[in-house]
Coordinates of C-alpha atoms in Angstrom, one line a residue:
M1 CA 19.3 27.2 -17.9
R2 CA 20.2 23.5 -18.6
A3 CA 20.2 22.8 -14.8
L4 CA 16.8 24.4 -14.4
L5 CA 15.4 22.3 -17.2
I6 CA 16.8 19.1 -15.7
A7 CA 15.4 20.0 -12.3
A8 CA 12.0 20.7 -13.9
A9 CA 12.0 17.4 -15.7
M10 CA 12.9 15.5 -12.5
Q11 CA 10.1 17.3 -10.6
A12 CA 7.6 16.4 -13.3
A13 CA 8.6 12.8 -13.1
L14 CA 8.0 12.5 -9.3
P15 CA 5.4 10.0 -8.3
T16 CA 2.0 11.3 -7.1
P17 CA 0.3 8.5 -5.1
G18 CA -3.4 8.7 -4.9
D19 CA -5.2 10.2 -1.8
L20 CA -7.4 8.3 0.6
R21 CA -10.9 9.5 1.5
T22 CA -13.0 8.4 4.4
F23 CA -16.8 8.3 4.5
A24 CA -18.2 7.3 7.9
D25 CA -17.1 3.7 8.4
W26 CA -15.4 3.1 5.1
T27 CA -12.3 4.5 3.5
M28 CA -11.3 4.4 -0.2
G29 CA -8.5 5.2 -2.6
C30 CA -7.1 4.6 -6.1
D31 CA -3.7 4.1 -7.6
N32 CA -2.2 5.9 -10.7
Q33 CA -4.0 3.5 -13.0
R34 CA -7.3 4.3 -11.3
A35 CA -7.6 0.9 -9.8
C36 CA -9.6 1.5 -6.6
S37 CA -10.4 -0.1 -3.3
A38 CA -12.8 0.6 -0.5
V39 CA -12.2 -0.9 3.0
A40 CA -14.6 -1.3 5.9
L41 CA -13.4 0.3 9.2
V42 CA -14.3 -0.6 12.7
P43 CA -16.8 2.1 14.0
E44 CA -15.3 4.5 16.5
A45 CA -17.4 3.2 19.4
E46 CA -17.1 -0.5 18.6
D47 CA -14.7 -3.3 19.5
G48 CA -12.8 -4.8 16.5
A49 CA -13.4 -8.4 17.6
H50 CA -15.5 -10.4 15.2
Y51 CA -15.6 -7.5 12.7
L52 CA -16.2 -8.3 9.1
M53 CA -13.3 -6.7 7.2
L54 CA -15.0 -6.3 3.8
V55 CA -12.9 -5.0 0.9
L56 CA -14.4 -3.7 -2.4
R57 CA -12.1 -3.6 -5.5
R58 CA -12.5 -2.5 -9.1
D59 CA -10.0 -2.0 -11.8
A60 CA -10.4 1.0 -14.2
A61 CA -11.0 -0.9 -17.4
A62 CA -14.5 -0.2 -18.8
T63 CA -15.5 -3.9 -18.6
A64 CA -13.9 -4.5 -15.2
L65 CA -16.2 -6.0 -12.6
A66 CA -16.3 -4.9 -9.0
R67 CA -15.7 -7.7 -6.4
L68 CA -16.3 -7.8 -2.7
T69 CA -13.9 -9.8 -0.6
L70 CA -15.7 -11.6 2.2
P71 CA -13.3 -12.8 4.9
I72 CA -14.4 -15.9 6.8
P73 CA -13.1 -16.3 10.4
E74 CA -10.6 -19.1 11.0
T75 CA -13.0 -20.5 13.6
V76 CA -15.6 -21.4 10.9
A77 CA -15.2 -25.0 9.8
K78 CA -14.8 -25.9 6.1
A79 CA -18.1 -26.4 4.2
T80 CA -20.1 -24.6 6.9
R81 CA -23.1 -22.8 5.2
L82 CA -23.3 -19.2 6.2
S83 CA -25.9 -16.5 5.6
L84 CA -25.0 -13.0 4.5
N85 CA -27.6 -10.6 6.0
V86 CA -28.3 -6.9 5.5
D87 CA -30.3 -5.3 8.3
G88 CA -31.6 -8.8 9.4
K89 CA -32.7 -9.9 5.9
V90 CA -30.9 -12.8 4.3
L91 CA -29.2 -11.6 1.1
A92 CA -27.1 -14.6 0.1
Q93 CA -25.7 -17.9 1.3
V94 CA -22.0 -18.9 1.1
V95 CA -20.0 -21.9 1.9
A96 CA -16.9 -21.4 4.1
P97 CA -13.7 -22.6 2.4
G98 CA -12.1 -23.3 5.8
R99 CA -8.7 -22.4 7.4
G100 CA -9.6 -18.7 7.3
G101 CA -9.9 -18.5 3.6
G102 CA -12.2 -15.8 2.1
L103 CA -14.6 -15.5 -0.8
A104 CA -14.9 -13.0 -3.6
L105 CA -18.5 -12.0 -4.5
P106 CA -19.5 -10.1 -7.6
F107 CA -20.6 -6.6 -6.4
Q108 CA -23.5 -6.1 -8.7
G109 CA -27.3 -6.4 -8.9
A110 CA -29.4 -7.0 -5.8
L111 CA -26.4 -7.7 -3.6
A112 CA -24.7 -4.4 -4.4
A113 CA -27.9 -2.4 -4.1
A114 CA -28.8 -3.9 -0.7
L115 CA -25.3 -3.3 0.7
M116 CA -25.2 0.3 -0.5
E117 CA -28.6 1.0 1.0
G118 CA -28.2 -1.0 4.2
R119 CA -26.9 0.0 7.6
R120 CA -25.3 -3.2 8.8
V121 CA -24.2 -6.5 7.3
T122 CA -23.9 -9.7 9.4
L123 CA -22.5 -13.2 8.7
T124 CA -24.4 -15.8 10.6
D125 CA -24.0 -19.6 11.0
P126 CA -26.7 -22.3 10.5
R127 CA -28.0 -21.7 14.1
G128 CA -28.4 -18.0 13.4
R129 CA -25.5 -16.9 15.6
T130 CA -23.5 -13.9 14.4
V131 CA -20.0 -14.9 13.2
A132 CA -18.9 -11.4 12.1
Q133 CA -20.5 -8.0 11.2
A134 CA -19.7 -4.7 9.7
S135 CA -21.1 -1.2 9.4
L136 CA -22.3 -0.2 5.9
A137 CA -22.3 3.6 6.7
G138 CA -20.2 5.2 4.1
L139 CA -20.1 2.4 1.6
A140 CA -22.5 4.1 -0.9
A141 CA -20.4 7.3 -0.7
S142 CA -17.2 5.3 -1.2
V143 CA -18.7 3.6 -4.3
L144 CA -19.7 6.9 -5.8
A145 CA -16.2 8.2 -5.2
I146 CA -14.8 5.2 -7.1
D147 CA -17.2 5.8 -9.9
E148 CA -16.0 9.4 -10.1
A149 CA -12.3 8.5 -9.9
Q150 CA -12.8 6.0 -12.7
R151 CA -14.9 8.5 -14.7
R152 CA -17.9 6.1 -14.9
V153 CA -20.5 8.6 -13.7
G154 CA -23.3 8.8 -16.3
T155 CA -22.3 5.5 -17.9
R156 CA -24.0 2.1 -17.6
T157 CA -20.9 0.9 -15.8
A158 CA -21.4 3.2 -12.8
L159 CA -22.2 1.3 -9.6
R160 CA -23.9 4.0 -7.6
R161 CA -26.1 5.6 -10.1
P162 CA -25.9 3.9 -13.5
G163 CA -26.5 6.2 -16.5
S164 CA -27.3 5.6 -20.1
A165 CA -23.9 6.4 -21.7
P166 CA -22.1 3.3 -23.1
A167 CA -19.1 1.7 -21.5
S168 CA -17.0 3.0 -24.4
Q169 CA -17.1 6.5 -22.8
V170 CA -15.1 5.2 -19.8
P171 CA -11.5 6.2 -20.5
A172 CA -8.8 3.5 -20.6
P173 CA -6.4 3.6 -17.6
P174 CA -3.1 5.3 -18.2
P175 CA 0.0 3.2 -18.7
L176 CA 2.2 2.4 -15.7
P177 CA 5.4 4.5 -15.4
V178 CA 8.5 2.4 -16.2
V179 CA 11.6 2.4 -14.1
Q180 CA 14.7 1.2 -16.0
Q181 CA 16.9 -0.8 -13.6
P182 CA 20.5 -1.4 -14.5
P183 CA 21.7 -5.0 -14.3
V184 CA 23.5 -6.2 -11.2
T185 CA 27.0 -7.8 -11.3
G186 CA 28.3 -10.8 -9.3
R187 CA 30.9 -8.7 -7.6
P188 CA 30.6 -8.1 -3.8
P189 CA 29.3 -4.7 -2.8
R190 CA 31.6 -2.0 -1.6
T191 CA 31.0 -1.1 2.0
I192 CA 32.2 1.3 4.7
S193 CA 33.5 0.9 8.3
A194 CA 31.4 1.3 11.4
K195 CA 33.5 4.3 12.3
E196 CA 32.7 6.0 9.0
A197 CA 29.0 5.0 9.3
T198 CA 28.8 6.6 12.7
K199 CA 30.2 9.8 11.4
L200 CA 27.7 9.8 8.5
I201 CA 24.6 9.3 10.7
G202 CA 25.8 11.5 13.5
Q203 CA 26.5 10.9 17.2
D204 CA 22.9 11.6 18.3
A205 CA 21.7 8.7 16.1
A206 CA 24.6 6.4 16.9
V207 CA 25.3 6.8 20.7
C208 CA 22.8 6.9 23.5
P209 CA 22.1 5.1 26.8
Y210 CA 19.2 3.2 25.3
A211 CA 20.9 2.2 22.0
N212 CA 19.3 -0.9 20.4
G213 CA 22.7 -2.2 19.1
P214 CA 26.0 -1.0 17.7
V215 CA 26.4 0.8 14.4
A216 CA 26.7 -2.1 11.8
P217 CA 26.5 -1.0 8.1
K218 CA 25.0 -3.5 5.7
A219 CA 26.0 -3.4 2.0
Y220 CA 24.2 -4.5 -1.2
R221 CA 25.3 -4.4 -4.8
L222 CA 23.1 -2.1 -6.9
D223 CA 24.8 -2.2 -10.3
A224 CA 28.3 -2.5 -11.8
T225 CA 29.4 0.9 -10.3
H226 CA 27.2 1.5 -7.2
S227 CA 26.5 -0.2 -3.9
L228 CA 24.0 0.6 -1.2
V229 CA 25.0 0.9 2.4
A230 CA 22.2 0.8 4.9
V231 CA 22.8 1.9 8.5
D232 CA 20.2 1.1 11.1
Q233 CA 20.1 3.9 13.7
P234 CA 20.7 2.6 17.2
C235 CA 19.1 5.8 18.7
G236 CA 16.2 8.1 18.0
N237 CA 13.8 5.4 17.0
G238 CA 10.1 5.1 18.0
A239 CA 8.5 2.2 19.8
Y240 CA 7.7 0.4 16.5
N241 CA 9.3 2.5 13.8
L242 CA 13.1 2.0 13.3
Y243 CA 15.1 4.4 11.1
T244 CA 17.7 3.3 8.5
S245 CA 20.0 5.9 6.9
L246 CA 20.9 5.1 3.3
F247 CA 24.1 5.9 1.4
V248 CA 25.2 5.1 -2.2
V249 CA 28.9 4.1 -2.5
P250 CA 30.5 4.4 -6.0
E251 CA 33.4 2.1 -7.0
K252 CA 35.7 5.0 -6.4
G253 CA 35.0 7.9 -4.1
K254 CA 33.1 8.7 -1.0
P255 CA 29.6 7.6 0.0
V256 CA 26.8 10.1 -0.6
P257 CA 23.3 10.2 0.8
A258 CA 20.9 8.1 -1.3
V259 CA 18.2 10.0 -3.1
L260 CA 14.6 8.7 -3.0
D261 CA 12.0 10.3 -5.3
A262 CA 9.2 10.1 -2.8
P263 CA 9.0 10.8 1.0
S264 CA 9.5 7.7 3.1
G265 CA 8.6 8.2 6.7
F266 CA 6.8 11.0 8.5
G267 CA 8.1 14.0 6.5
D268 CA 6.8 15.5 3.3
A269 CA 10.1 15.8 1.4
P270 CA 12.2 12.9 0.0
G271 CA 15.2 12.1 2.1
H272 CA 17.8 9.4 2.5
Q273 CA 16.0 7.3 5.2
V274 CA 13.5 4.5 5.3
V275 CA 11.4 3.4 8.3
T276 CA 11.4 -0.2 9.4
G277 CA 12.9 -0.9 6.0
G278 CA 15.1 -3.5 4.4
W279 CA 16.5 -4.8 1.1
D280 CA 14.7 -7.4 -0.9
G281 CA 17.6 -9.1 -2.7
R282 CA 15.5 -11.3 -4.9
R283 CA 13.4 -8.4 -6.3
R284 CA 16.1 -5.8 -5.8
R285 CA 13.8 -3.5 -3.9
L286 CA 14.4 -1.1 -1.0
T287 CA 11.4 -1.3 1.3
S288 CA 9.9 0.9 4.0
N289 CA 7.0 0.2 6.4
V290 CA 5.7 3.1 8.5
R291 CA 3.3 2.1 11.3
G292 CA 0.8 4.5 12.7
R293 CA 0.5 2.3 15.8
G294 CA 1.9 -1.0 17.0
I295 CA -0.7 -3.4 15.6
G296 CA -0.1 -2.1 12.1
D297 CA -3.6 -1.3 11.1
C298 CA -2.5 2.1 9.7
G299 CA 0.5 3.6 8.0
S300 CA 2.2 3.0 4.7
M301 CA 4.3 0.4 2.9
Q302 CA 6.6 1.3 0.0
A303 CA 9.1 -0.3 -2.4
F304 CA 11.8 1.5 -4.3
A305 CA 13.9 0.4 -7.3
W306 CA 17.3 1.8 -8.2
D307 CA 17.5 3.4 -11.7
G308 CA 21.3 4.1 -11.7
E309 CA 21.0 7.5 -10.1
R310 CA 18.2 7.4 -7.4
F311 CA 15.6 5.1 -5.9
R312 CA 12.3 5.4 -7.6
L313 CA 9.0 4.6 -6.0
V314 CA 7.5 1.5 -7.6
E315 CA 4.9 0.4 -5.0
Q316 CA 2.9 2.2 -2.3
S317 CA -0.1 1.2 -0.2
S318 CA -1.5 3.1 2.7
M319 CA -4.1 3.1 5.4
G320 CA -4.9 6.5 6.9
E321 CA -7.3 5.4 9.5
C322 CA -6.2 3.5 12.7
R323 CA -9.5 1.7 13.0
G324 CA -8.7 -2.0 12.9
A325 CA -8.4 -2.6 9.1
P326 CA -5.4 -4.6 8.2
E327 CA -6.0 -4.1 4.4
Y328 CA -3.8 -1.3 3.0
I329 CA -5.0 0.5 -0.2
T330 CA -2.7 0.6 -3.2
T331 CA -2.0 4.2 -4.2
W332 CA 1.0 3.9 -6.6
R333 CA 2.5 1.3 -8.9
A334 CA 5.3 1.4 -11.5
R335 CA 6.7 -1.3 -13.8
V336 CA 10.4 -2.2 -13.4
A337 CA 12.4 -3.1 -16.5
V338 CA 16.0 -4.4 -16.4
D339 CA 18.3 -2.8 -18.9

């Protein structure tokens, strides 16, 4: 009975990253604190060159303002005055910061209304030439989905259809989950031999005619009594996704497969691998970066922190549409506290 209770408690504590939803040429999602983003996508029949990669963000607090990130192409010189147009009508004028820097515009009032009701937004230079453009199809539906996710519908804080209810009716965001991380020591990590690592990952993953290198385990200190050994697989990788098998080595005893509390890769169940991953020694994070295609405009990025028993998901951002948007949407966050 005790084992069943422990298993049930661990299952209840598993992270549940938010889902992404796509509406025409926009996609949106929220994290576990109901902070939401909506990202413009390149329309299916269009070329991504000179596309205006707009991003709308809003936190869940009742008084939080929505902001629209307006990227300015690197080719636009500093101090150039640009016009933001919706369906050919000038909506606002902005000044380029130069060097590819972007601007953050308040998404409210006439600007928000015009964008949500429009079909296409363009950024033009002083001569009227189009610098970049984006489709607005799906923006209004994405905004409504954000209002729903943040429970603003019917309140005066809703962006899509403001109601009459006061902002006080918008619930406060839930607290972030906390991952307690044990302190690390100055001792070197315990490691394993290449021969033992080969046995652990298996011959099919270690030996093949197209191997991208020898089996070379890398070790990192996790805490006073545990080390992490990461083994990059020489075989069985994709064109731009490389697999790394993970093992936890106690101070005494044999290595065991690491436990991650969230799937990392293409499967649905947590395992002991990361994809195109690594170890961030400064932040003490295990990272994973799954690419849906080579240019990296879709996939997922994750970070895990060690809690003394397993690796806990503390950051996740994803992009489910391979449609030219380099901006991933945050779907999970946790706070890390060192014991």
